[in-house]
N, CA, C and O atoms as a DFTB+ gen file, in Angstrom:
684 C
 N C O
     1  1       4.023       9.192      90.682
     2  2       3.546      10.187      89.953
     3  2       3.397       9.812      89.376
     4  3       4.177       8.955      88.961
     5  1       2.063      10.136      88.693
     6  2       1.338      10.003      88.062
     7  2       1.392      11.132      87.013
     8  3       1.782      12.147      87.590
     9  1       1.143      11.385      85.614
    10  2       1.150      12.271      84.420
    11  2      -0.162      13.120      84.649
    12  3      -0.943      12.464      85.340
    13  1      -0.580      14.137      84.365
    14  2      -2.073      14.329      84.637
    15  2      -1.967      14.380      82.950
    16  3      -3.125      14.354      82.532
    17  1      -1.156      14.433      81.998
    18  2      -1.797      14.336      80.566
    19  2      -1.780      12.668      80.057
    20  3      -1.432      12.230      78.961
    21  1      -2.182      12.068      81.015
    22  2      -2.489      11.255      79.895
    23  2      -3.697      10.730      79.157
    24  3      -3.769       9.736      78.435
    25  1      -4.864      11.822      79.571
    26  2      -5.885      11.290      79.435
    27  2      -6.059      12.468      78.132
    28  3      -7.115      12.478      77.499
    29  1      -4.973      13.420      77.804
    30  2      -4.724      13.602      76.302
    31  2      -4.340      12.866      75.571
    32  3      -4.903      12.504      74.538
    33  1      -2.764      12.335      76.205
    34  2      -2.201      11.270      75.514
    35  2      -3.602      10.100      74.444
    36  3      -3.710       9.753      73.268
    37  1      -4.342       9.891      75.630
    38  2      -5.168       8.723      74.928
    39  2      -5.608       9.495      74.110
    40  3      -4.881       9.792      73.162
    41  1      -6.964      10.076      74.216
    42  2      -7.397      11.023      74.000
    43  2      -6.800      11.221      71.515
    44  3      -7.290      10.924      70.426
    45  1      -5.864      11.718      71.939
    46  2      -4.674      12.048      70.624
    47  2      -4.841      10.868      70.280
    48  3      -5.504      10.865      69.243
    49  1      -4.487       9.453      70.735
    50  2      -3.835       7.892      69.602
    51  2      -5.217       7.869      69.403
    52  3      -5.284       7.535      68.220
    53  1      -6.620       8.042      69.889
    54  2      -8.032       7.400      69.114
    55  2      -8.400       7.951      68.867
    56  3      -9.616       7.809      68.994
    57  1      -7.823       9.589      68.051
    58  2      -8.123      10.553      66.992
    59  2      -7.263       9.970      66.016
    60  3      -7.739       9.501      64.982
    61  1      -5.348       9.949      66.383
    62  2      -5.043       9.493      65.415
    63  2      -5.315       8.714      64.723
    64  3      -5.076       8.799      63.518
    65  1      -6.044       7.469      65.409
    66  2      -7.044       6.267      64.621
    67  2      -7.671       6.535      63.579
    68  3      -7.682       5.911      62.518
    69  1      -8.400       7.805      63.964
    70  2      -9.751       7.724      62.031
    71  2     -10.954       7.339      64.163
    72  3     -12.152       7.403      63.887
    73  1     -10.789       7.090      65.495
    74  2     -12.132       7.158      65.546
    75  2     -12.412       8.650      66.091
    76  3     -11.835       9.619      66.586
    77  1     -13.574       8.231      65.709
    78  2     -14.917       9.808      66.123
    79  2     -15.626       9.564      67.117
    80  3     -15.634      10.307      68.098
    81  1     -16.710       7.914      66.981
    82  2     -17.909       7.822      67.323
    83  2     -17.679       7.400      69.031
    84  3     -16.768       6.680      69.439
    85  1     -18.366       7.814      69.582
    86  2     -17.412       7.063      71.560
    87  2     -18.607       7.068      72.410
    88  3     -19.275       7.994      72.871
    89  1     -18.758       5.061      72.545
    90  2     -20.188       5.275      73.920
    91  2     -19.467       5.342      74.630
    92  3     -18.366       4.798      74.547
    93  1     -19.940       6.173      75.745
    94  2     -19.515       5.184      77.089
    95  2     -21.081       5.331      78.188
    96  3     -22.136       5.921      77.961
    97  1     -20.589       4.433      79.522
    98  2     -21.483       4.762      81.100
    99  2     -20.313       5.375      81.718
   100  3     -19.139       5.045      81.547
   101  1     -20.718       6.199      82.371
   102  2     -20.162       7.028      83.290
   103  2     -19.076       6.309      83.784
   104  3     -18.906       5.090      83.833
   105  1     -18.202       7.441      84.225
   106  2     -17.418       7.162      85.391
   107  2     -16.439       8.080      85.830
   108  3     -16.471       9.277      85.544
   109  1     -15.680       7.609      86.431
   110  2     -14.261       8.901      86.812
   111  2     -13.612       9.184      86.270
   112  3     -13.276      10.252      85.757
   113  1     -13.134       7.738      86.286
   114  2     -11.336       7.942      85.244
   115  2     -11.468       8.787      84.080
   116  3     -11.041       9.831      83.589
   117  1     -12.640       7.382      83.782
   118  2     -13.316       7.680      81.532
   119  2     -13.206       9.539      81.348
   120  3     -12.701      10.181      80.427
   121  1     -13.881      10.022      82.596
   122  2     -14.373      11.510      82.243
   123  2     -13.467      12.098      81.974
   124  3     -13.700      13.189      81.454
   125  1     -12.023      11.715      82.171
   126  2     -11.050      12.925      82.049
   127  2     -10.830      12.866      79.632
   128  3     -10.797      13.644      78.679
   129  1     -10.757      11.379      79.933
   130  2     -10.567      11.563      78.138
   131  2     -11.898      12.360      78.160
   132  3     -11.941      13.552      77.857
   133  1     -13.086      11.567      78.570
   134  2     -13.967      12.248      77.368
   135  2     -14.650      14.032      77.660
   136  3     -15.533      14.691      77.111
   137  1     -13.743      14.279      78.743
   138  2     -13.465      15.939      78.331
   139  2     -13.071      16.622      76.916
   140  3     -13.541      17.550      76.258
   141  1     -11.569      15.382      76.698
   142  2     -10.795      15.598      75.312
   143  2     -11.210      15.756      74.068
   144  3     -10.976      16.529      73.139
   145  1     -12.186      14.422      74.362
   146  2     -13.267      14.240      73.101
   147  2     -14.283      15.471      73.070
   148  3     -13.880      16.453      72.447
   149  1     -15.474      15.546      73.624
   150  2     -16.657      16.346      73.756
   151  2     -15.217      17.394      73.205
   152  3     -15.480      17.571      72.016
   153  1     -14.326      17.890      73.401
   154  2     -14.626      19.448      73.202
   155  2     -14.245      19.211      71.850
   156  3     -13.802      20.250      71.360
   157  1     -14.241      18.071      70.904
   158  2     -13.366      18.074      69.382
   159  2     -15.104      18.028      68.668
   160  3     -15.996      17.279      69.065
   161  1     -15.182      18.743      67.882
   162  2     -16.116      18.938      67.097
   163  2     -16.443      17.908      66.026
   164  3     -17.495      17.574      65.481
   165  1     -15.547      17.635      65.946
   166  2     -15.502      15.993      64.747
   167  2     -15.342      14.793      65.598
   168  3     -15.130      13.659      65.170
   169  1     -15.488      15.210      67.099
   170  2     -16.408      13.849      67.742
   171  2     -17.450      13.760      68.192
   172  3     -17.929      14.626      68.925
   173  1     -18.262      12.296      67.735
   174  2     -19.369      12.446      68.900
   175  2     -19.303      11.133      70.424
   176  3     -18.693      10.083      70.628
   177  1     -20.336      12.003      71.218
   178  2     -19.507      11.208      72.669
   179  2     -20.945      10.664      72.841
   180  3     -21.889      11.354      72.457
   181  1     -21.126       9.575      73.347
   182  2     -22.956       9.195      73.571
   183  2     -23.347       7.889      74.798
   184  3     -23.123       6.686      74.935
   185  1     -23.964       8.847      75.438
   186  2     -23.804       8.035      76.866
   187  2     -24.444       6.708      76.910
   188  3     -24.088       6.737      78.088
   189  1     -24.920       5.804      76.808
   190  2     -25.955       4.298      76.839
   191  2     -25.923       4.356      78.202
   192  3     -25.157       5.092      78.825
   193  1     -27.061       3.294      78.907
   194  2     -27.215       3.067      80.356
   195  2     -26.351       2.413      80.871
   196  3     -25.690       2.507      81.905
   197  1     -26.465       1.080      79.276
   198  2     -25.153      -0.872      79.998
   199  2     -24.814      -0.712      78.954
   200  3     -25.399      -0.274      77.964
   201  1     -22.912      -1.390      79.265
   202  2     -22.289      -1.328      78.931
   203  2     -22.492      -1.914      77.288
   204  3     -22.047      -1.462      76.234
   205  1     -23.437      -3.223      77.593
   206  2     -23.529      -3.719      76.226
   207  2     -24.422      -3.508      75.337
   208  3     -24.694      -4.165      74.332
   209  1     -25.165      -1.940      76.012
   210  2     -25.204      -0.516      74.767
   211  2     -24.797      -0.525      73.250
   212  3     -25.184      -0.833      72.122
   213  1     -23.202       0.310      74.357
   214  2     -22.365       0.495      73.611
   215  2     -21.496      -0.093      72.415
   216  3     -20.968       0.330      71.386
   217  1     -21.667      -1.641      73.298
   218  2     -20.907      -1.961      71.849
   219  2     -22.021      -2.764      70.908
   220  3     -21.720      -3.736      70.215
   221  1     -23.508      -2.133      71.009
   222  2     -23.769      -2.283      69.758
   223  2     -23.556      -1.513      69.263
   224  3     -22.671      -1.604      68.413
   225  1     -24.246      -0.239      69.482
   226  2     -24.210       1.287      69.323
   227  2     -22.909       1.154      67.843
   228  3     -23.012       1.199      66.617
   229  1     -21.790       0.982      68.790
   230  2     -20.618       1.729      68.328
   231  2     -20.299      -0.674      66.916
   232  3     -19.206      -1.221      66.774
   233  1     -20.904      -0.917      66.660
   234  2     -20.759      -1.873      65.773
   235  2     -21.531      -1.916      64.312
   236  3     -21.344      -2.385      63.190
   237  1     -22.728      -0.965      65.179
   238  2     -23.509      -0.384      64.418
   239  2     -22.918       0.456      63.099
   240  3     -23.056       0.337      61.881
   241  1     -22.051       1.541      64.139
   242  2     -20.903       2.725      63.885
   243  2     -20.525       1.717      62.152
   244  3     -21.058       1.847      61.050
   245  1     -19.427       0.793      62.609
   246  2     -18.311       0.372      61.650
   247  2     -19.456      -0.297      60.919
   248  3     -19.859       0.515      60.085
   249  1     -20.128      -1.370      60.864
   250  2     -21.512      -1.201      59.817
   251  2     -21.602       0.050      58.667
   252  3     -21.321       0.075      57.469
   253  1     -22.012       0.845      59.392
   254  2     -22.171       2.076      58.893
   255  2     -20.711       3.003      57.757
   256  3     -20.639       3.820      56.838
   257  1     -19.750       2.118      58.680
   258  2     -18.349       3.620      57.791
   259  2     -17.007       3.743      59.106
   260  3     -15.778       3.685      59.078
   261  1     -17.892       3.909      60.022
   262  2     -17.384       4.614      61.488
   263  2     -16.878       3.842      62.192
   264  3     -17.281       2.679      62.230
   265  1     -15.064       4.616      63.523
   266  2     -14.268       3.422      63.920
   267  2     -14.839       3.953      64.849
   268  3     -15.351       5.058      64.669
   269  1     -14.921       3.225      66.278
   270  2     -15.696       3.615      67.251
   271  2     -14.547       2.837      68.777
   272  3     -13.622       2.036      68.640
   273  1     -15.220       3.625      70.466
   274  2     -14.594       3.086      71.059
   275  2     -15.301       3.401      72.306
   276  3     -15.613       4.580      72.468
   277  1     -15.640       2.456      73.311
   278  2     -16.487       1.862      74.305
   279  2     -15.389       2.187      75.341
   280  3     -14.436       1.496      75.699
   281  1     -15.889       3.792      75.845
   282  2     -14.763       4.486      76.921
   283  2     -15.696       3.795      78.856
   284  3     -16.190       4.735      79.479
   285  1     -15.843       2.340      79.577
   286  2     -16.002       2.653      81.045
   287  2     -15.292       1.431      81.909
   288  3     -14.193       0.918      81.698
   289  1     -16.466       1.052      83.175
   290  2     -15.191       0.608      84.158
   291  2     -14.823      -0.285      83.984
   292  3     -15.816      -0.694      83.382
   293  1     -14.277      -0.968      83.970
   294  2     -13.896      -2.813      84.065
   295  2     -15.069      -3.468      84.591
   296  3     -15.606      -4.429      84.040
   297  1     -15.437      -2.963      85.608
   298  2     -16.859      -3.756      85.846
   299  2     -17.983      -3.994      84.536
   300  3     -18.920      -4.792      84.522
   301  1     -17.651      -3.229      83.670
   302  2     -18.925      -3.226      82.424
   303  2     -18.102      -4.046      81.700
   304  3     -18.704      -4.977      81.165
   305  1     -17.170      -4.014      81.549
   306  2     -16.407      -5.560      81.209
   307  2     -17.355      -6.642      81.261
   308  3     -17.813      -6.961      80.163
   309  1     -17.757      -7.275      82.242
   310  2     -18.853      -8.035      83.087
   311  2     -20.293      -7.908      81.711
   312  3     -20.544      -8.659      80.769
   313  1     -20.826      -6.894      82.080
   314  2     -21.953      -6.444      81.753
   315  2     -22.193      -7.075      80.470
   316  3     -23.164      -7.803      80.265
   317  1     -21.100      -6.731      79.404
   318  2     -20.644      -6.727      77.817
   319  2     -20.089      -8.500      76.904
   320  3     -20.027      -8.889      75.737
   321  1     -19.775      -9.146      78.389
   322  2     -19.046     -10.772      77.489
   323  2     -19.556     -10.726      76.527
   324  3     -18.969     -10.420      75.489
   325  1     -21.517     -11.183      76.631
   326  2     -21.787     -11.495      75.560
   327  2     -22.344     -10.999      74.147
   328  3     -23.042     -11.489      73.259
   329  1     -21.740      -9.879      74.360
   330  2     -22.974      -9.147      72.936
   331  2     -20.628      -9.150      72.288
   332  3     -20.214      -9.606      71.222
   333  1     -20.098      -8.758      72.965
   334  2     -18.623      -8.990      72.838
   335  2     -18.203     -10.012      71.960
   336  3     -17.569      -9.862      70.916
   337  1     -18.568     -10.964      72.419
   338  2     -18.404     -12.417      71.873
   339  2     -18.822     -12.825      70.926
   340  3     -18.037     -13.453      70.214
   341  1     -20.255     -12.662      70.465
   342  2     -21.460     -13.174      69.782
   343  2     -21.865     -12.143      68.861
   344  3     -22.688     -12.241      67.951
   345  1     -21.377     -11.424      69.112
   346  2     -21.365     -10.143      67.687
   347  2     -19.696      -9.747      67.416
   348  3     -19.374     -10.160      66.302
   349  1     -18.653      -9.122      68.063
   350  2     -17.543      -8.370      67.502
   351  2     -16.348      -9.568      67.795
   352  3     -15.152      -9.349      67.604
   353  1     -16.696     -10.400      68.112
   354  2     -15.781     -11.588      67.907
   355  2     -16.556     -12.264      66.825
   356  3     -15.852     -12.373      65.822
   357  1     -17.671     -12.722      66.680
   358  2     -17.631     -13.576      66.312
   359  2     -17.774     -13.113      64.503
   360  3     -17.463     -13.776      63.514
   361  1     -18.241     -12.015      64.584
   362  2     -18.310     -11.204      63.119
   363  2     -17.115      -9.749      62.586
   364  3     -17.087      -8.946      61.653
   365  1     -16.141     -10.084      63.975
   366  2     -15.100      -9.852      63.029
   367  2     -15.491      -7.754      62.982
   368  3     -15.646      -7.084      61.961
   369  1     -15.520      -7.455      63.855
   370  2     -16.550      -5.974      64.045
   371  2     -14.933      -5.627      64.954
   372  3     -14.607      -6.426      65.832
   373  1     -14.118      -4.540      64.685
   374  2     -13.639      -4.274      65.518
   375  2     -14.424      -3.090      67.048
   376  3     -15.581      -2.683      67.153
   377  1     -13.642      -2.939      67.663
   378  2     -13.578      -1.267      68.741
   379  2     -12.790      -1.029      69.346
   380  3     -11.681      -1.458      69.026
   381  1     -12.890      -0.488      70.147
   382  2     -11.375      -0.522      70.722
   383  2     -12.260       0.183      72.053
   384  3     -13.074       1.106      72.059
   385  1     -11.622      -0.839      73.366
   386  2     -12.543      -0.457      74.340
   387  2     -11.351       0.279      75.465
   388  3     -10.145       0.050      75.371
   389  1     -11.926       1.134      76.453
   390  2     -11.138       1.884      76.871
   391  2     -11.627       1.342      78.181
   392  3     -12.823       1.055      78.128
   393  1     -11.097       1.131      79.265
   394  2     -11.091       0.635      81.152
   395  2     -11.174       0.949      82.126
   396  3     -10.434       0.425      82.959
   397  1     -11.624       1.433      82.318
   398  2     -10.119       1.919      84.041
   399  2     -11.089       0.711      84.623
   400  3     -12.240       0.274      84.595
   401  1      -9.713       0.490      85.194
   402  2      -8.937      -0.820      85.955
   403  2      -9.636      -0.575      87.599
   404  3      -9.215       0.390      88.236
   405  1     -10.433      -1.257      88.071
   406  2     -10.364      -0.294      89.181
   407  2     -10.391      -2.242      89.995
   408  3     -10.876      -3.104      89.262
   409  1      -9.984      -2.590      91.090
   410  2     -10.023      -3.258      91.485
   411  2      -8.918      -4.147      91.485
   412  3      -8.952      -5.308      91.078
   413  1      -7.745      -3.440      92.050
   414  2      -6.617      -4.081      91.254
   415  2      -5.846      -3.149      92.859
   416  3      -6.251      -2.813      93.971
   417  1      -4.413      -3.052      91.972
   418  2      -3.031      -2.358      93.516
   419  2      -4.215      -1.104      93.855
   420  3      -4.629      -0.313      93.008
   421  1      -4.645      -1.142      95.327
   422  2      -4.344      -0.001      96.069
   423  2      -6.111       0.372      96.335
   424  3      -6.606       1.158      97.143
   425  1      -6.891      -0.664      95.161
   426  2      -8.360      -0.555      94.945
   427  2      -8.802      -0.832      97.411
   428  3      -8.396      -1.567      98.310
   429  1      -9.939       0.498      97.232
   430  2     -10.205       1.103      98.460
   431  2     -11.516       0.353      98.372
   432  3     -12.384       1.178      98.659
   433  1     -12.056      -0.777      98.122
   434  2     -13.826      -0.591      97.284
   435  2     -13.424      -2.766      97.462
   436  3     -12.697      -3.290      96.619
   437  1     -13.906      -3.432      98.367
   438  2     -13.525      -5.054      98.240
   439  2     -14.588      -5.387      97.143
   440  3     -14.286      -6.499      96.709
   441  1     -16.061      -4.762      96.295
   442  2     -16.886      -5.029      95.349
   443  2     -16.440      -4.929      94.087
   444  3     -16.777      -5.639      93.140
   445  1     -15.382      -3.691      94.088
   446  2     -14.071      -3.877      92.596
   447  2     -13.377      -5.175      92.472
   448  3     -13.382      -5.558      91.302
   449  1     -12.778      -5.985      93.295
   450  2     -11.705      -6.438      92.966
   451  2     -12.173      -8.132      92.490
   452  3     -11.308      -8.938      92.146
   453  1     -13.593      -8.476      92.538
   454  2     -13.134      -9.411      91.645
   455  2     -13.109      -9.573      90.145
   456  3     -12.476     -10.280      89.361
   457  1     -13.879      -8.805      90.064
   458  2     -14.088      -7.977      88.240
   459  2     -12.031      -7.175      87.573
   460  3     -11.291      -7.349      86.605
   461  1     -12.015      -6.288      88.955
   462  2     -10.481      -6.347      88.746
   463  2      -9.820      -6.967      88.149
   464  3      -9.183      -6.711      87.127
   465  1      -9.973      -8.487      89.157
   466  2      -8.746      -8.652      88.792
   467  2      -8.878      -9.968      87.669
   468  3      -7.911     -10.702      87.466
   469  1      -9.924     -10.123      87.118
   470  2     -10.817     -11.053      86.187
   471  2     -11.014     -10.870      85.089
   472  3     -11.358     -11.674      84.222
   473  1     -10.626      -8.796      84.964
   474  2     -10.474      -8.561      83.430
   475  2      -9.659      -9.065      82.728
   476  3     -10.077      -9.259      81.587
   477  1      -8.526      -9.410      82.932
   478  2      -7.832      -9.739      81.922
   479  2      -7.449     -10.875      81.078
   480  3      -6.897     -10.994      79.984
   481  1      -8.048     -11.862      82.173
   482  2      -8.198     -13.066      82.452
   483  2     -10.286     -13.637      80.861
   484  3     -10.498     -14.479      79.988
   485  1     -10.903     -12.741      81.356
   486  2     -11.800     -12.378      80.612
   487  2     -11.234     -12.022      78.870
   488  3     -11.318     -12.639      77.808
   489  1     -10.690     -10.802      79.257
   490  2     -10.056     -10.641      77.507
   491  2      -9.577     -11.369      76.807
   492  3      -9.727     -11.277      75.588
   493  1      -8.759     -12.437      77.463
   494  2      -7.473     -13.078      77.239
   495  2      -8.485     -14.737      76.617
   496  3      -8.231     -15.514      75.697
   497  1      -9.228     -14.719      77.275
   498  2     -10.554     -15.257      76.568
   499  2     -11.110     -15.501      75.666
   500  3     -11.368     -16.486      74.973
   501  1     -11.327     -14.355      75.709
   502  2     -11.945     -13.445      74.343
   503  2     -10.915     -13.637      73.149
   504  3     -11.365     -14.513      72.410
   505  1     -10.065     -13.295      72.822
   506  2      -9.457     -13.614      72.147
   507  2      -9.101     -11.777      71.873
   508  3      -8.954     -11.178      70.808
   509  1      -9.044     -11.227      73.399
   510  2      -9.177      -9.839      72.601
   511  2      -8.119      -9.493      73.376
   512  3      -7.886      -9.802      74.544
   513  1      -7.017      -8.301      72.026
   514  2      -5.373      -8.093      72.817
   515  2      -5.830      -6.912      73.526
   516  3      -6.847      -6.223      73.449
   517  1      -4.717      -6.878      74.285
   518  2      -5.527      -5.657      75.611
   519  2      -3.604      -5.263      76.096
   520  3      -2.649      -6.007      75.872
   521  1      -3.578      -4.210      76.620
   522  2      -2.833      -3.333      76.925
   523  2      -2.635      -2.921      78.120
   524  3      -3.650      -2.230      78.207
   525  1      -2.089      -2.790      79.184
   526  2      -2.493      -2.265      80.958
   527  2      -1.074      -1.233      80.488
   528  3       0.108      -1.569      80.552
   529  1      -1.439      -0.363      80.177
   530  2       0.179       0.990      80.228
   531  2       0.227       1.774      81.514
   532  3      -0.692       2.396      82.047
   533  1       1.880       1.577      82.036
   534  2       1.461       1.902      83.526
   535  2       2.035       3.514      83.636
   536  3       1.747       4.186      84.627
   537  1       2.880       4.078      82.518
   538  2       3.063       5.488      82.160
   539  2       2.634       5.793      81.143
   540  3       2.211       4.931      80.373
   541  1       2.608       7.627      80.714
   542  2       2.564       7.876      79.497
   543  2       3.447       7.908      78.394
   544  3       3.179       8.406      77.300
   545  1       4.825       7.201      78.806
   546  2       5.485       6.798      77.917
   547  2       5.390       5.372      77.069
   548  3       5.622       5.245      75.866
   549  1       4.882       4.048      78.253
   550  2       4.084       3.137      77.673
   551  2       2.737       3.460      77.057
   552  3       2.532       2.527      76.280
   553  1       1.706       4.306      77.001
   554  2       0.920       3.834      76.181
   555  2       1.147       4.601      75.065
   556  3       0.318       4.312      74.203
   557  1       2.502       6.114      74.433
   558  2       2.525       6.233      74.017
   559  2       3.141       5.174      72.600
   560  3       2.961       5.419      71.407
   561  1       4.060       3.710      73.321
   562  2       4.534       3.349      73.252
   563  2       3.600       2.098      72.160
   564  3       3.823       1.503      71.106
   565  1       2.577       2.172      73.092
   566  2       2.166       0.114      72.376
   567  2       0.274       0.987      72.019
   568  3      -0.485       0.216      71.432
   569  1      -0.255       2.222      72.310
   570  2      -1.338       2.617      72.000
   571  2      -2.086       1.995      70.310
   572  3      -2.904       1.193      69.860
   573  1      -1.064       3.083      69.878
   574  2      -0.930       3.480      68.528
   575  2      -1.373       2.217      67.662
   576  3      -2.289       1.971      66.877
   577  1      -0.062       1.401      68.290
   578  2      -0.142       0.016      67.685
   579  2      -1.354      -0.579      68.024
   580  3      -2.228      -0.928      67.231
   581  1      -1.371      -0.688      69.359
   582  2      -2.861      -2.096      69.533
   583  2      -4.396      -1.036      68.732
   584  3      -5.210      -1.647      68.039
   585  1      -4.530       0.199      68.923
   586  2      -5.843      -0.064      67.816
   587  2      -5.120       0.152      66.177
   588  3      -5.851      -0.074      65.213
   589  1      -4.045       0.479      66.001
   590  2      -4.108      -0.672      64.148
   591  2      -4.155      -1.679      64.747
   592  3      -5.086      -1.291      65.454
   593  1      -3.893      -3.081      65.259
   594  2      -4.022      -4.268      65.602
   595  2      -5.698      -4.099      65.050
   596  3      -5.992      -4.465      63.912
   597  1      -6.510      -3.639      65.783
   598  2      -7.914      -4.356      66.543
   599  2      -8.307      -4.116      64.982
   600  3      -8.855      -5.032      64.368
   601  1      -8.002      -2.778      64.294
   602  2      -8.664      -2.488      62.020
   603  2      -7.844      -3.715      61.138
   604  3      -8.346      -4.123      60.090
   605  1      -6.363      -4.349      61.712
   606  2      -5.669      -4.969      61.155
   607  2      -6.299      -6.312      60.835
   608  3      -6.410      -6.744      59.688
   609  1      -6.792      -7.079      62.169
   610  2      -7.289      -8.162      62.762
   611  2      -9.101      -8.576      62.624
   612  3      -9.600      -9.700      62.554
   613  1      -9.776      -7.263      62.620
   614  2     -11.260      -6.729      62.245
   615  2     -11.416      -6.852      63.393
   616  3     -12.567      -7.289      63.385
   617  1     -10.968      -6.773      65.021
   618  2     -11.449      -7.260      66.260
   619  2     -11.302      -6.674      67.109
   620  3     -10.088      -6.791      67.274
   621  1     -11.697      -5.979      67.963
   622  2     -11.923      -5.858      69.741
   623  2     -10.368      -6.150      70.216
   624  3      -9.684      -7.172      70.176
   625  1     -10.029      -4.403      70.827
   626  2      -8.992      -4.498      71.841
   627  2      -9.173      -3.480      72.911
   628  3      -9.839      -2.478      73.170
   629  1      -8.175      -4.297      73.437
   630  2      -8.526      -3.081      74.778
   631  2      -7.268      -2.161      75.239
   632  3      -6.242      -2.169      74.560
   633  1      -7.381      -1.316      76.490
   634  2      -6.851      -0.220      77.258
   635  2      -7.613      -0.463      78.019
   636  3      -8.837      -0.342      78.058
   637  1      -6.515      -1.017      79.015
   638  2      -6.801      -0.994      80.417
   639  2      -5.920      -0.036      81.444
   640  3      -4.719      -0.143      81.690
   641  1      -6.914       0.984      82.002
   642  2      -6.119       2.114      82.241
   643  2      -5.336       2.208      84.509
   644  3      -5.278       2.962      85.481
   645  1      -5.116       1.380      84.229
   646  2      -4.389       1.468      85.902
   647  2      -3.990       2.737      86.447
   648  3      -3.258       3.636      86.034
   649  1      -5.136       2.446      88.190
   650  2      -3.812       3.266      89.159
   651  2      -2.501       4.598      89.353
   652  3      -2.315       5.694      89.881
   653  1      -1.404       2.893      87.956
   654  2      -0.077       3.124      88.152
   655  2      -0.413       4.453      87.386
   656  3      -0.204       5.386      88.160
   657  1      -0.806       4.854      86.292
   658  2      -1.129       6.330      85.141
   659  2      -1.471       7.171      85.193
   660  3      -0.990       8.261      84.884
   661  1      -3.131       6.669      85.921
   662  2      -4.572       7.921      85.834
   663  2      -4.390       8.893      87.223
   664  3      -4.471      10.121      87.229
   665  1      -4.106       7.963      88.469
   666  2      -4.339       8.226      90.011
   667  2      -5.594       7.825      90.474
   668  3      -6.498       8.328      91.142
   669  1      -5.432       7.056      90.067
   670  2      -7.157       6.433      90.004
   671  2      -8.609       6.726      90.750
   672  3      -9.130       7.722      90.248
   673  1      -9.194       6.297      91.525
   674  2      -9.640       6.397      92.155
   675  2      -9.647       6.290      94.132
   676  3      -9.548       5.454      95.030
   677  1      -9.823       7.669      93.939
   678  2      -9.569       7.377      96.294
   679  2     -11.394       7.546      96.194
   680  3     -12.359       7.987      95.569
   681  1     -10.704       6.508      97.818
   682  2     -11.992       6.260      99.007
   683  2     -12.167       7.228      99.884
   684  3     -13.043       7.132     100.743
């Protein structure tokens, strides 16, 4: 049974760590987190048309002194690999990636499976530290440390949101 409060917990972790700039490509799962962020007058949420556009926007925000997070489906990771590698990793610009994890256990759409299985290995290949919490307790135990690590290492980090945590997207 999933905890419906997972989205608020994640939004709280992001805000607790000084993140106020958010870019997103619309997605059902991450929309639950965005509801909490958009309700906060201190947070700015920008909808982008492609994931790498969000990478550029948030990298610019970092250079301007703001911390940012990109919320998207894990399929968007494939669209943003070059931007993450050549900009964020190469130039040590931290951002937090929040990825709804499609293509894993219980996936109903076969088109989601290849990228769902590749997400972790892609993050590993880029040297991006990531977590995949299956419960709110795991999210709370690991989330703050992961976000702090992004700014200590000056590199991107990622939170993969599995269906065990979020309840997934039903077909």
